Coordinates of C-alpha atoms in Angstrom, one line a residue:
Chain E
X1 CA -77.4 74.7 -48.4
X2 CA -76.2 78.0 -46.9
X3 CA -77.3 79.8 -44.2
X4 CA -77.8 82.9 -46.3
X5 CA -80.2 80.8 -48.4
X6 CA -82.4 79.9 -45.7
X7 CA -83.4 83.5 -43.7
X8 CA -85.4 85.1 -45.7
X9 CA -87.1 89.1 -45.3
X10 CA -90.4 88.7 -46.2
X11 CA -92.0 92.3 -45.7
X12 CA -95.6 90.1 -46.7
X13 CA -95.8 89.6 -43.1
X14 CA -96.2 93.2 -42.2
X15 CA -99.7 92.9 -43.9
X16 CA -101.0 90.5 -41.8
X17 CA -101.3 92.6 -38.5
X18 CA -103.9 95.2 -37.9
X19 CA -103.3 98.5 -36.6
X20 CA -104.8 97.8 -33.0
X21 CA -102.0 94.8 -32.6
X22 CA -98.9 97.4 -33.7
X23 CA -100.4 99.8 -30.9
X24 CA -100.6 96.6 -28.1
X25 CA -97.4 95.5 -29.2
X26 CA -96.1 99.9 -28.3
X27 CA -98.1 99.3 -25.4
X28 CA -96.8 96.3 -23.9
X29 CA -93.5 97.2 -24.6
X30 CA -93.7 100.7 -23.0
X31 CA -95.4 99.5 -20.0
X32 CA -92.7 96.8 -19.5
X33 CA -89.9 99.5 -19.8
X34 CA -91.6 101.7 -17.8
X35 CA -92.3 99.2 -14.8
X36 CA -88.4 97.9 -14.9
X37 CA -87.5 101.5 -14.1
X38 CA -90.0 101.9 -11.4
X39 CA -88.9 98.2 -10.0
X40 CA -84.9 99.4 -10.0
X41 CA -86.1 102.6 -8.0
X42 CA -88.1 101.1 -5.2
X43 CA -86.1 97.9 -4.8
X44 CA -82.2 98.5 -6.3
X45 CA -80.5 97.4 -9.5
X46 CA -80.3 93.5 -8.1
X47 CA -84.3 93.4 -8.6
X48 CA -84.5 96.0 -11.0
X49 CA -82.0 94.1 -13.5
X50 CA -83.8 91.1 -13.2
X51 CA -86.6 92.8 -15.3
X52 CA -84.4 93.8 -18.4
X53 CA -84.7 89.6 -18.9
X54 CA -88.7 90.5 -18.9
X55 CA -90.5 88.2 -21.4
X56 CA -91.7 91.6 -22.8
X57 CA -92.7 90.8 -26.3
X58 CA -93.2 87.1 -26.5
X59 CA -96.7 86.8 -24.7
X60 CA -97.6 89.7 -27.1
X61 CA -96.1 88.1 -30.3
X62 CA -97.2 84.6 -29.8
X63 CA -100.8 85.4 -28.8
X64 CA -100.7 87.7 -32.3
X65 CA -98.9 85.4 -34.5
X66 CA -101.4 82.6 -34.0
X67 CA -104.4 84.5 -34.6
X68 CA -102.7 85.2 -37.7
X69 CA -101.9 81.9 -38.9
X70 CA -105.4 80.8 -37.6
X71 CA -106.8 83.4 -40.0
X72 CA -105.0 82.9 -42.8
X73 CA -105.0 78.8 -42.4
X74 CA -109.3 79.2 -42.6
X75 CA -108.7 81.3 -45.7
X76 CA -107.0 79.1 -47.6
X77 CA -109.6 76.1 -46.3
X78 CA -112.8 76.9 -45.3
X79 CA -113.1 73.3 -43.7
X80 CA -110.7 73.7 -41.5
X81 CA -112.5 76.5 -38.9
X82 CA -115.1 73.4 -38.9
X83 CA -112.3 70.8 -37.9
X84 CA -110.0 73.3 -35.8
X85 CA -107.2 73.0 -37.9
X86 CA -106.7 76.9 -38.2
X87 CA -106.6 77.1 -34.1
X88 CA -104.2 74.0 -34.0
X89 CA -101.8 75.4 -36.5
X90 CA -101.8 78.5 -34.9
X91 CA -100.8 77.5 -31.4
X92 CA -97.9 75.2 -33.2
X93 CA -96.6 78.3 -34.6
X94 CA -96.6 80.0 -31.7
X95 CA -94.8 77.1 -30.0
X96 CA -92.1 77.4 -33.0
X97 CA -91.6 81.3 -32.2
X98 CA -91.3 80.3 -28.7
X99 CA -88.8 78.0 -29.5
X100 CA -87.0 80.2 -31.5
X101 CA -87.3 82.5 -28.2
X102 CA -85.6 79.9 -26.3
X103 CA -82.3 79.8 -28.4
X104 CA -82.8 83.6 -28.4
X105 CA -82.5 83.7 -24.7
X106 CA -78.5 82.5 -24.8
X107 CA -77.8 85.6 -26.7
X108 CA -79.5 88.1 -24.4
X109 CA -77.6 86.1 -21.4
X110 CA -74.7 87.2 -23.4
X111 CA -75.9 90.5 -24.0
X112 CA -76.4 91.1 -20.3
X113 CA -72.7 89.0 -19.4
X114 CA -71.0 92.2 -21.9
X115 CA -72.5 94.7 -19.9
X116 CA -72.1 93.7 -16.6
X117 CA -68.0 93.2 -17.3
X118 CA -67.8 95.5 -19.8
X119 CA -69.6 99.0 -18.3
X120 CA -67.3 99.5 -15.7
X121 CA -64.2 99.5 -18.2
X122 CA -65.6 101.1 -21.5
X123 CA -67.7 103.6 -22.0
X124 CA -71.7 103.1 -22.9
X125 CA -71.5 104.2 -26.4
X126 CA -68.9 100.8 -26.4
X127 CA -70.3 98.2 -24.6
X128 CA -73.8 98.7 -25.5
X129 CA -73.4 98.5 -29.6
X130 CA -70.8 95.4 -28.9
X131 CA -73.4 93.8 -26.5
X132 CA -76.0 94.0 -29.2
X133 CA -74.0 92.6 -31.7
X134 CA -72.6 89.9 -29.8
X135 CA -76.3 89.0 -29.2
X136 CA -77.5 89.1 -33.1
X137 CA -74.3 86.9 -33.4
X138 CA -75.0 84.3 -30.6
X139 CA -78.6 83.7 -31.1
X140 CA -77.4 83.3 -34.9
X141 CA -75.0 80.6 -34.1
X142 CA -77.4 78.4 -31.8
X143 CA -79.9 79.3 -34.6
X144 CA -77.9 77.7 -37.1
X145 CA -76.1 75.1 -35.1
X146 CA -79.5 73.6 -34.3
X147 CA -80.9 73.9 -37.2
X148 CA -77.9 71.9 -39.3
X149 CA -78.1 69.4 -36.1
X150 CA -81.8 68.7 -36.7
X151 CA -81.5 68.5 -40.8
X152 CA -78.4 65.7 -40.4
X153 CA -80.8 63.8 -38.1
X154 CA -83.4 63.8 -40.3
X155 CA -81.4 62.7 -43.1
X156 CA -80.3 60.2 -41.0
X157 CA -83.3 58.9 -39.9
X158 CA -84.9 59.1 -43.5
X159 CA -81.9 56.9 -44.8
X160 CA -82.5 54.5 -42.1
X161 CA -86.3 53.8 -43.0
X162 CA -85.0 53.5 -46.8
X163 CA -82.7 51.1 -46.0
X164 CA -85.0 48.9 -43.9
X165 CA -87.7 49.4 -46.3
X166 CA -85.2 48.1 -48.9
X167 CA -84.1 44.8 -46.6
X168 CA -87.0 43.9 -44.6
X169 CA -85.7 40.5 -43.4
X170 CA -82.6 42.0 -41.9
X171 CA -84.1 44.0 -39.1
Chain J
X1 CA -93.5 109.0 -19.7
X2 CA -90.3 108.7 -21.5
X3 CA -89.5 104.7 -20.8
X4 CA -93.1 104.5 -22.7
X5 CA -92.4 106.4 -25.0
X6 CA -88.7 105.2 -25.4
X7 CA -89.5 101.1 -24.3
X8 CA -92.5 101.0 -26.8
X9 CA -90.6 102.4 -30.1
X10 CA -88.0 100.0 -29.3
X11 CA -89.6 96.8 -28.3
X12 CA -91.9 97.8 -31.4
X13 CA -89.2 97.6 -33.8
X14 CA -87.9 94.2 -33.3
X15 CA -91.5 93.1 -32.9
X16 CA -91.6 94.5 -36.9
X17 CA -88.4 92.8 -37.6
X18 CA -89.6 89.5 -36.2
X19 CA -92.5 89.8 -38.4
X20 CA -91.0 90.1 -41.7
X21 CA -88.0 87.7 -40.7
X22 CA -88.6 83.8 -41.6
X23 CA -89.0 80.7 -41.3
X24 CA -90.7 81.2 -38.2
X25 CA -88.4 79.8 -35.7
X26 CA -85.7 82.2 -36.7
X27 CA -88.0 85.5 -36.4
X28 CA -88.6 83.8 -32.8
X29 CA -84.9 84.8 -31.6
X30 CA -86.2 88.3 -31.8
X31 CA -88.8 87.6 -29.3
X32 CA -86.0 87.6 -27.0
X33 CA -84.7 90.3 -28.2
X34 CA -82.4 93.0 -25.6
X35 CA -85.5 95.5 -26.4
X36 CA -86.0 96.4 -22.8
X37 CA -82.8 96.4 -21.6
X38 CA -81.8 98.7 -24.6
X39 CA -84.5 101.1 -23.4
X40 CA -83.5 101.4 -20.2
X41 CA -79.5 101.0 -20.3
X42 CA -79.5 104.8 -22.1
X43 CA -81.7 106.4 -19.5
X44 CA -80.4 104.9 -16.4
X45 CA -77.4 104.8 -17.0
X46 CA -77.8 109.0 -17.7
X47 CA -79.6 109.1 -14.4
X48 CA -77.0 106.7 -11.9
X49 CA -74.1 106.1 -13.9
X50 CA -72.3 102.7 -15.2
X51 CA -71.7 100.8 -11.8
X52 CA -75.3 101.2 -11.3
X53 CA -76.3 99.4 -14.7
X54 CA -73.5 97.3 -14.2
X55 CA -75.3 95.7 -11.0
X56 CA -78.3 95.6 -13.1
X57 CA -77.0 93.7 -16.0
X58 CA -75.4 91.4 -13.4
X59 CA -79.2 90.2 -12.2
X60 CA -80.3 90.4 -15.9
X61 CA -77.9 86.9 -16.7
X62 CA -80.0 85.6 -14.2
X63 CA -83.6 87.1 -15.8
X64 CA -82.1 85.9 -19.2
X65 CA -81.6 82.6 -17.7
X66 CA -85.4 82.6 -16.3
X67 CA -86.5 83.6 -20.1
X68 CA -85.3 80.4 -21.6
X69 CA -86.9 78.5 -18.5
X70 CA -89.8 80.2 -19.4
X71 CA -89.6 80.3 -23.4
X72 CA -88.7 76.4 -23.3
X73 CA -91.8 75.4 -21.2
X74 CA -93.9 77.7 -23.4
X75 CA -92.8 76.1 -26.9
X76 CA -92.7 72.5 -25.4
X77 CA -96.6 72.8 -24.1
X78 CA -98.0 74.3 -27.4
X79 CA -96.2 72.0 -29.8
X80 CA -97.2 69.3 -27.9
X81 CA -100.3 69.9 -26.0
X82 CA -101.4 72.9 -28.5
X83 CA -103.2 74.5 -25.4
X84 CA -104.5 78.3 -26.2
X85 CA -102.0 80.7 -26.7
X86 CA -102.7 83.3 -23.9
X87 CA -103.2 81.3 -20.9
X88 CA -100.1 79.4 -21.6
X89 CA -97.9 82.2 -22.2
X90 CA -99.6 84.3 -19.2
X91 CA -99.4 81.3 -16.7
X92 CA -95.8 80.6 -17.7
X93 CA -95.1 83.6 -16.9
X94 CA -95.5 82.7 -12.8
X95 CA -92.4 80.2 -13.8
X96 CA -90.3 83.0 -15.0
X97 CA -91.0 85.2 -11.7
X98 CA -90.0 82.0 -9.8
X99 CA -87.0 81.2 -11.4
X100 CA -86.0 84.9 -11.3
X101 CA -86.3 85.3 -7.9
X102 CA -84.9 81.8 -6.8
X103 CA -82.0 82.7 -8.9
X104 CA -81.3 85.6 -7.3
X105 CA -81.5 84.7 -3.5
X106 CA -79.6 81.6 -4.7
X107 CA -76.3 83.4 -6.2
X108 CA -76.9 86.9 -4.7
X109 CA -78.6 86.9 -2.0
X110 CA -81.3 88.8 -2.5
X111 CA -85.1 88.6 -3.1
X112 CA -86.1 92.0 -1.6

């Protein structure tokens, strides 16, 4: 199976988020912006820098995301608000979106390695397009490598229980 | 009022492209997306010049670093622990400020 065949654009999602959560989301992310400025100015770019890295939209996205599955997991089964399913699933999904963060992470290392080397050198209008490519593409390949990793294991581990279901005297 | 202005379009933007994106996993690489750093890069580098955001960028390897610290313990305690969201992302957040700072007195030097 390709890549291409597995990231999907699904512009559903966009329906799922009330107008309030778009406005903490602008919020959040101006504050942040806002505060790493005022950091640089009062302590130097060695501080300052260090809040570019901010985890600026994760606590916001996470938090929203499982409310969101929550919701639509006790639409689908009105049981499941009794039972807590909805809230479990939820934080799960905000532990995958984390996780996808983490992997995420390598490719804004990157993006930070291409302008520290590269903006001396090149011009901004350079380094700063190349650095957020170079980002897309790394957090794309660990995407991807981890991904295919995972799926061989699986398989693997699926045709090991067949096989030991099949010859239960061997093991 | 600017970096608001400028920092909230932008962080919003790859907050909408996260949300359309799946499976879920994949729309969580934009959560650690450059969003801030491509806020501020434009503006500072206007206001101090390149060698300036060059020592920046140079302490944001490190706050990249501190974000996957941070990410990692984050998706490892709600998969397996499934604690509510917003304390665990908030608290974690202590863990990103310590491996920030550690980081930097530990390879430049400097903590304030």
């Amino acid at each position: 199976m390709s890549l291409a065949t597995k990231i999907k654009i699904d512009p559903s999602g966009l329906g799922q988020s009330h107008w309030y959560e778009y406005l903490i989301r602008f919020l959040f992310g101006g504050i942040v912006t806002a505060l790493a400025g005022v950091i640089a100015k009062r302590y130097g770019p060695s501080i300052g820098g260090l809040f570019l890295a901010f985890p600026a939209i994760l606590p916001a996205t996470a938090t929203l995301l499982a409310r969101n599955q929550q919701e639509k997991k006790q639409g689908q089964d009105r049981n499941s608000a009794q039972k807590g399913g909805g809230v479990l699933r939820g934080r799960e999904a905000a532990g995958v979106d984390a996780a996808g963060a983490s992997m995420g992470t390598i490719g804004l290392a990157v993006f930070a390695l291409i302008v520290w080397k590269g903006l001396p050198h090149l011009s901004l209008a350079v380094v700063l397009p190349l650095a957020t490519l170079a980002y897309f593409v790394t957090a794309l390949s660990i995407w991807s490598l981890r991904e295919t990793l995972w799926r061989r294991l699986r398989e693997q581990f699926r045709m090991l229980s067949r096989h030991s279901d099949a010859n239960p005297h061997r093991s | 009022m600017i970096r608001i202005l400028v920092g909230g379009t932008v962080v919003s933007a790859f907050c909408l492209l996260g949300e359309v994106l799946k499976p879920k996993s994949f729309a969580g690489l934009i959560s650690a997306a450059p969003s801030v750093a491509l806020a501020t890069i434009p503006l500072t580098a206007a206001a101090h010049g390149k060698t300036y955001v060059s020592l920046e960028a140079r302490s944001m390897v490190l706050g990249a670093l501190s974000f996957f610290a941070y990410a990692f313990a984050v998706s490892r305690i709600l998969i397996r622990w499934k604690w509510p969201v917003l304390p665990v992302t908030s608290v974690s957040l202590l863990l990103w400020f310590a491996s920030a700072f550690a980081l930097c007195y530990a390879l430049l030097g400097t903590v304030l």
